[in-house]
Amino acid sequence: DAKTTQPPSMDCAEGRAANLPCNHSTISGNEYVYWYRQIHSQGPQYIIHGLKNNETNEMASLIITEDRKSSTLILPHATLRDTAVYYCIVAGTASKLTFGTGTRLQVTL
Amino acid sequence: DAGVTQSPTHLIKTRGQQVTLRCSPKSGHDTVSWYQQALGQGPQFIFQYYEEEERQRGNFPDRFSGHQFPNYSSELNVNALLLGDSALYLCASSLWLQGVIWSPLHFGNGTRLTVT
């Protein structure tokens, strides 16, 4: 599975959009980009995934560049409850996910 | 609709002992995966069970073993505990379709194991 690079931490003001970047320059053609988040003392929570098209669901939007070497997770209106560690994962299927250390997002008033 | 449930939530064991952790998958799911999360790190894949068989395994020693029951629930067993086995153990469930997993993993809140 391709390796991903994420900034260790980010801050975002409540109500503003949070844009979390992820680099995955060695991604293969059949690998998906998955995003999970982990709120303190809880298990990881699935957010969204995509192959090459941009995706949107009730939680977030995923923007994947045309060359697929990077992506951005967008939380359109961040709230304090979005404070968590966000993991970007590249994998062929959801069978065996390789988590890195993620981005710690702090949403502030 | 119950999500993934794990028991116990916390456990303290002594070096050399054995431990069994339990997991019930989300309703409708048939595949269970186990992950180990050390403090400050992301979860690391241990193994995955489908149809009561281990289907994939990560880079963990044989001291880590598992089982899946006909009702899809699962156990993780760790023998000869080491201090380094102290971690949060996470169970995740999903659906197995045509030999691959397409549905997102649903995680439980884990069992916090402390080895003294």
PDB file of N, CA and C in Angstrom, chain A residues 36 41-46, chain B residues 1-9 21-35 68 71-76 88-95 103-111:
ATOM      1  N   TYR A  36     -10.218   8.478   7.803  1.00  0.00           N
ATOM      2  CA  TYR A  36     -10.822   8.125   9.082  1.00  0.00           C
ATOM      3  C   TYR A  36     -10.427   9.203  10.094  1.00  0.00           C
ATOM      4  N   SER A  41     -10.145   8.764  22.967  1.00  0.00           N
ATOM      5  CA  SER A  41     -10.745   7.657  23.718  1.00  0.00           C
ATOM      6  C   SER A  41     -11.804   6.882  22.943  1.00  0.00           C
ATOM      7  N   GLN A  42     -11.867   7.076  21.638  1.00  0.00           N
ATOM      8  CA  GLN A  42     -12.797   6.315  20.813  1.00  0.00           C
ATOM      9  C   GLN A  42     -12.043   5.583  19.714  1.00  0.00           C
ATOM     10  N   GLY A  43     -12.718   4.639  19.059  1.00  0.00           N
ATOM     11  CA  GLY A  43     -12.136   3.974  17.900  1.00  0.00           C
ATOM     12  C   GLY A  43     -12.213   4.863  16.680  1.00  0.00           C
ATOM     13  N   PRO A  44     -11.412   4.587  15.659  1.00  0.00           N
ATOM     14  CA  PRO A  44     -11.482   5.371  14.428  1.00  0.00           C
ATOM     15  C   PRO A  44     -12.871   5.321  13.802  1.00  0.00           C
ATOM     16  N   GLN A  45     -13.233   6.432  13.173  1.00  0.00           N
ATOM     17  CA  GLN A  45     -14.538   6.564  12.531  1.00  0.00           C
ATOM     18  C   GLN A  45     -14.327   6.830  11.058  1.00  0.00           C
ATOM     19  N   TYR A  46     -14.974   6.053  10.217  1.00  0.00           N
ATOM     20  CA  TYR A  46     -14.894   6.251   8.772  1.00  0.00           C
ATOM     21  C   TYR A  46     -15.517   7.591   8.401  1.00  0.00           C
TER      22      TYR A  46
ATOM     23  N   ASP B   1     -29.587  -0.183  16.141  1.00  0.00           N
ATOM     24  CA  ASP B   1     -28.589  -1.023  15.466  1.00  0.00           C
ATOM     25  C   ASP B   1     -27.270  -0.902  16.206  1.00  0.00           C
ATOM     26  N   ALA B   2     -26.890  -2.002  16.910  1.00  0.00           N
ATOM     27  CA  ALA B   2     -25.677  -1.939  17.699  1.00  0.00           C
ATOM     28  C   ALA B   2     -24.468  -1.892  16.786  1.00  0.00           C
ATOM     29  N   GLY B   3     -23.512  -1.071  17.170  1.00  0.00           N
ATOM     30  CA  GLY B   3     -22.264  -1.029  16.441  1.00  0.00           C
ATOM     31  C   GLY B   3     -21.339  -2.128  16.939  1.00  0.00           C
ATOM     32  N   VAL B   4     -20.055  -1.948  16.749  1.00  0.00           N
ATOM     33  CA  VAL B   4     -19.065  -2.916  17.193  1.00  0.00           C
ATOM     34  C   VAL B   4     -18.885  -2.774  18.707  1.00  0.00           C
ATOM     35  N   THR B   5     -19.017  -3.871  19.425  1.00  0.00           N
ATOM     36  CA  THR B   5     -18.827  -3.825  20.866  1.00  0.00           C
ATOM     37  C   THR B   5     -17.635  -4.682  21.268  1.00  0.00           C
ATOM     38  N   GLN B   6     -16.859  -4.164  22.219  1.00  0.00           N
ATOM     39  CA  GLN B   6     -15.666  -4.865  22.693  1.00  0.00           C
ATOM     40  C   GLN B   6     -15.708  -4.977  24.202  1.00  0.00           C
ATOM     41  N   SER B   7     -15.148  -6.091  24.686  1.00  0.00           N
ATOM     42  CA  SER B   7     -15.059  -6.263  26.131  1.00  0.00           C
ATOM     43  C   SER B   7     -13.782  -6.997  26.492  1.00  0.00           C
ATOM     44  N   PRO B   8     -13.229  -6.699  27.670  1.00  0.00           N
ATOM     45  CA  PRO B   8     -13.612  -5.594  28.552  1.00  0.00           C
ATOM     46  C   PRO B   8     -13.106  -4.265  28.008  1.00  0.00           C
ATOM     47  N   THR B   9     -13.426  -3.176  28.663  1.00  0.00           N
ATOM     48  CA  THR B   9     -12.951  -1.875  28.205  1.00  0.00           C
ATOM     49  C   THR B   9     -11.530  -1.613  28.691  1.00  0.00           C
ATOM     50  N   LEU B  21      -9.385 -11.045  24.557  1.00  0.00           N
ATOM     51  CA  LEU B  21     -10.240  -9.888  24.313  1.00  0.00           C
ATOM     52  C   LEU B  21     -11.357 -10.312  23.372  1.00  0.00           C
ATOM     53  N   ARG B  22     -12.534  -9.702  23.534  1.00  0.00           N
ATOM     54  CA  ARG B  22     -13.699 -10.132  22.788  1.00  0.00           C
ATOM     55  C   ARG B  22     -14.309  -9.004  21.965  1.00  0.00           C
ATOM     56  N   CYS B  23     -14.941  -9.401  20.862  1.00  0.00           N
ATOM     57  CA  CYS B  23     -15.510  -8.424  19.937  1.00  0.00           C
ATOM     58  C   CYS B  23     -16.782  -8.986  19.308  1.00  0.00           C
ATOM     59  N   SER B  24     -17.822  -8.151  19.298  1.00  0.00           N
ATOM     60  CA  SER B  24     -19.034  -8.475  18.545  1.00  0.00           C
ATOM     61  C   SER B  24     -19.155  -7.491  17.399  1.00  0.00           C
ATOM     62  N   PRO B  25     -19.270  -7.980  16.181  1.00  0.00           N
ATOM     63  CA  PRO B  25     -19.295  -7.066  15.030  1.00  0.00           C
ATOM     64  C   PRO B  25     -20.620  -6.326  14.916  1.00  0.00           C
ATOM     65  N   LYS B  26     -20.607  -5.306  14.105  1.00  0.00           N
ATOM     66  CA  LYS B  26     -21.835  -4.571  13.775  1.00  0.00           C
ATOM     67  C   LYS B  26     -22.816  -5.529  13.125  1.00  0.00           C
ATOM     68  N   SER B  27     -24.091  -5.348  13.422  1.00  0.00           N
ATOM     69  CA  SER B  27     -25.125  -6.198  12.850  1.00  0.00           C
ATOM     70  C   SER B  27     -25.032  -6.201  11.327  1.00  0.00           C
ATOM     71  N   GLY B  28     -25.043  -7.416  10.758  1.00  0.00           N
ATOM     72  CA  GLY B  28     -24.973  -7.538   9.306  1.00  0.00           C
ATOM     73  C   GLY B  28     -23.571  -7.717   8.759  1.00  0.00           C
ATOM     74  N   HIS B  29     -22.556  -7.506   9.594  1.00  0.00           N
ATOM     75  CA  HIS B  29     -21.169  -7.677   9.150  1.00  0.00           C
ATOM     76  C   HIS B  29     -20.686  -9.091   9.430  1.00  0.00           C
ATOM     77  N   ASP B  30     -19.779  -9.575   8.561  1.00  0.00           N
ATOM     78  CA  ASP B  30     -19.326 -10.951   8.700  1.00  0.00           C
ATOM     79  C   ASP B  30     -17.802 -11.070   8.836  1.00  0.00           C
ATOM     80  N   THR B  31     -17.108  -9.976   8.817  1.00  0.00           N
ATOM     81  CA  THR B  31     -15.640  -9.993   8.848  1.00  0.00           C
ATOM     82  C   THR B  31     -15.145  -9.152  10.014  1.00  0.00           C
ATOM     83  N   VAL B  32     -14.169  -9.674  10.726  1.00  0.00           N
ATOM     84  CA  VAL B  32     -13.612  -8.964  11.874  1.00  0.00           C
ATOM     85  C   VAL B  32     -12.104  -8.814  11.713  1.00  0.00           C
ATOM     86  N   SER B  33     -11.629  -7.614  11.949  1.00  0.00           N
ATOM     87  CA  SER B  33     -10.193  -7.331  11.941  1.00  0.00           C
ATOM     88  C   SER B  33      -9.787  -6.798  13.306  1.00  0.00           C
ATOM     89  N   TRP B  34      -8.557  -7.064  13.672  1.00  0.00           N
ATOM     90  CA  TRP B  34      -8.020  -6.577  14.947  1.00  0.00           C
ATOM     91  C   TRP B  34      -6.816  -5.670  14.673  1.00  0.00           C
ATOM     92  N   TYR B  35      -6.751  -4.587  15.451  1.00  0.00           N
ATOM     93  CA  TYR B  35      -5.664  -3.633  15.345  1.00  0.00           C
ATOM     94  C   TYR B  35      -5.104  -3.349  16.734  1.00  0.00           C
ATOM     95  N   GLN B  68     -12.733 -16.813  15.268  1.00  0.00           N
ATOM     96  CA  GLN B  68     -14.034 -16.255  14.928  1.00  0.00           C
ATOM     97  C   GLN B  68     -15.082 -17.344  15.101  1.00  0.00           C
ATOM     98  N   ASN B  71     -21.272 -17.060  14.916  1.00  0.00           N
ATOM     99  CA  ASN B  71     -22.115 -15.854  14.954  1.00  0.00           C
ATOM    100  C   ASN B  71     -21.321 -14.606  14.571  1.00  0.00           C
ATOM    101  N   TYR B  72     -20.123 -14.791  14.045  1.00  0.00           N
ATOM    102  CA  TYR B  72     -19.210 -13.741  13.540  1.00  0.00           C
ATOM    103  C   TYR B  72     -18.449 -13.009  14.638  1.00  0.00           C
ATOM    104  N   SER B  73     -18.771 -13.241  15.894  1.00  0.00           N
ATOM    105  CA  SER B  73     -17.988 -12.611  16.947  1.00  0.00           C
ATOM    106  C   SER B  73     -16.575 -13.175  16.939  1.00  0.00           C
ATOM    107  N   SER B  74     -15.683 -12.488  17.637  1.00  0.00           N
ATOM    108  CA  SER B  74     -14.277 -12.870  17.544  1.00  0.00           C
ATOM    109  C   SER B  74     -13.567 -12.669  18.872  1.00  0.00           C
ATOM    110  N   GLU B  75     -12.483 -13.384  19.043  1.00  0.00           N
ATOM    111  CA  GLU B  75     -11.594 -13.227  20.185  1.00  0.00           C
ATOM    112  C   GLU B  75     -10.171 -13.002  19.701  1.00  0.00           C
ATOM    113  N   LEU B  76      -9.460 -12.197  20.472  1.00  0.00           N
ATOM    114  CA  LEU B  76      -8.025 -12.015  20.268  1.00  0.00           C
ATOM    115  C   LEU B  76      -7.336 -12.540  21.515  1.00  0.00           C
ATOM    116  N   LEU B  88      -3.944  -0.023  23.130  1.00  0.00           N
ATOM    117  CA  LEU B  88      -5.376  -0.086  22.884  1.00  0.00           C
ATOM    118  C   LEU B  88      -5.602  -1.091  21.755  1.00  0.00           C
ATOM    119  N   TYR B  89      -6.414  -2.084  22.005  1.00  0.00           N
ATOM    120  CA  TYR B  89      -6.707  -3.099  20.996  1.00  0.00           C
ATOM    121  C   TYR B  89      -8.083  -2.822  20.410  1.00  0.00           C
ATOM    122  N   LEU B  90      -8.098  -2.620  19.113  1.00  0.00           N
ATOM    123  CA  LEU B  90      -9.311  -2.226  18.417  1.00  0.00           C
ATOM    124  C   LEU B  90      -9.812  -3.357  17.537  1.00  0.00           C
ATOM    125  N   CYS B  91     -11.107  -3.528  17.549  1.00  0.00           N
ATOM    126  CA  CYS B  91     -11.764  -4.491  16.673  1.00  0.00           C
ATOM    127  C   CYS B  91     -12.537  -3.698  15.622  1.00  0.00           C
ATOM    128  N   ALA B  92     -12.514  -4.166  14.396  1.00  0.00           N
ATOM    129  CA  ALA B  92     -13.263  -3.519  13.318  1.00  0.00           C
ATOM    130  C   ALA B  92     -14.028  -4.575  12.544  1.00  0.00           C
ATOM    131  N   SER B  93     -15.244  -4.247  12.149  1.00  0.00           N
ATOM    132  CA  SER B  93     -16.020  -5.205  11.361  1.00  0.00           C
ATOM    133  C   SER B  93     -16.372  -4.610  10.007  1.00  0.00           C
ATOM    134  N   SER B  94     -16.664  -5.494   9.080  1.00  0.00           N
ATOM    135  CA  SER B  94     -16.976  -5.083   7.714  1.00  0.00           C
ATOM    136  C   SER B  94     -17.677  -6.231   7.000  1.00  0.00           C
ATOM    137  N   LEU B  95     -17.978  -5.989   5.733  1.00  0.00           N
ATOM    138  CA  LEU B  95     -18.608  -7.002   4.901  1.00  0.00           C
ATOM    139  C   LEU B  95     -17.609  -7.539   3.901  1.00  0.00           C
ATOM    140  N   SER B 103     -16.858  -2.528   2.029  1.00  0.00           N
ATOM    141  CA  SER B 103     -17.544  -1.627   2.951  1.00  0.00           C
ATOM    142  C   SER B 103     -16.527  -1.028   3.918  1.00  0.00           C
ATOM    143  N   PRO B 104     -16.738   0.211   4.337  1.00  0.00           N
ATOM    144  CA  PRO B 104     -15.803   0.829   5.284  1.00  0.00           C
ATOM    145  C   PRO B 104     -15.734   0.033   6.584  1.00  0.00           C
ATOM    146  N   LEU B 105     -14.592   0.055   7.208  1.00  0.00           N
ATOM    147  CA  LEU B 105     -14.444  -0.603   8.500  1.00  0.00           C
ATOM    148  C   LEU B 105     -15.177   0.189   9.572  1.00  0.00           C
ATOM    149  N   HIS B 106     -15.894  -0.527  10.432  1.00  0.00           N
ATOM    150  CA  HIS B 106     -16.534   0.073  11.604  1.00  0.00           C
ATOM    151  C   HIS B 106     -15.763  -0.400  12.828  1.00  0.00           C
ATOM    152  N   PHE B 107     -15.234   0.533  13.578  1.00  0.00           N
ATOM    153  CA  PHE B 107     -14.407   0.205  14.729  1.00  0.00           C
ATOM    154  C   PHE B 107     -15.184   0.294  16.031  1.00  0.00           C
ATOM    155  N   GLY B 108     -14.801  -0.581  16.965  1.00  0.00           N
ATOM    156  CA  GLY B 108     -15.248  -0.425  18.337  1.00  0.00           C
ATOM    157  C   GLY B 108     -14.365   0.585  19.052  1.00  0.00           C
ATOM    158  N   ASN B 109     -14.670   0.827  20.336  1.00  0.00           N
ATOM    159  CA  ASN B 109     -13.882   1.797  21.103  1.00  0.00           C
ATOM    160  C   ASN B 109     -12.677   1.169  21.790  1.00  0.00           C
ATOM    161  N   GLY B 110     -12.495  -0.122  21.602  1.00  0.00           N
ATOM    162  CA  GLY B 110     -11.262  -0.749  22.016  1.00  0.00           C
ATOM    163  C   GLY B 110     -11.229  -1.256  23.445  1.00  0.00           C
ATOM    164  N   THR B 111     -10.208  -2.074  23.694  1.00  0.00           N
ATOM    165  CA  THR B 111      -9.869  -2.544  25.032  1.00  0.00           C
ATOM    166  C   THR B 111      -8.488  -2.001  25.364  1.00  0.00           C
TER     167      THR B 111
END
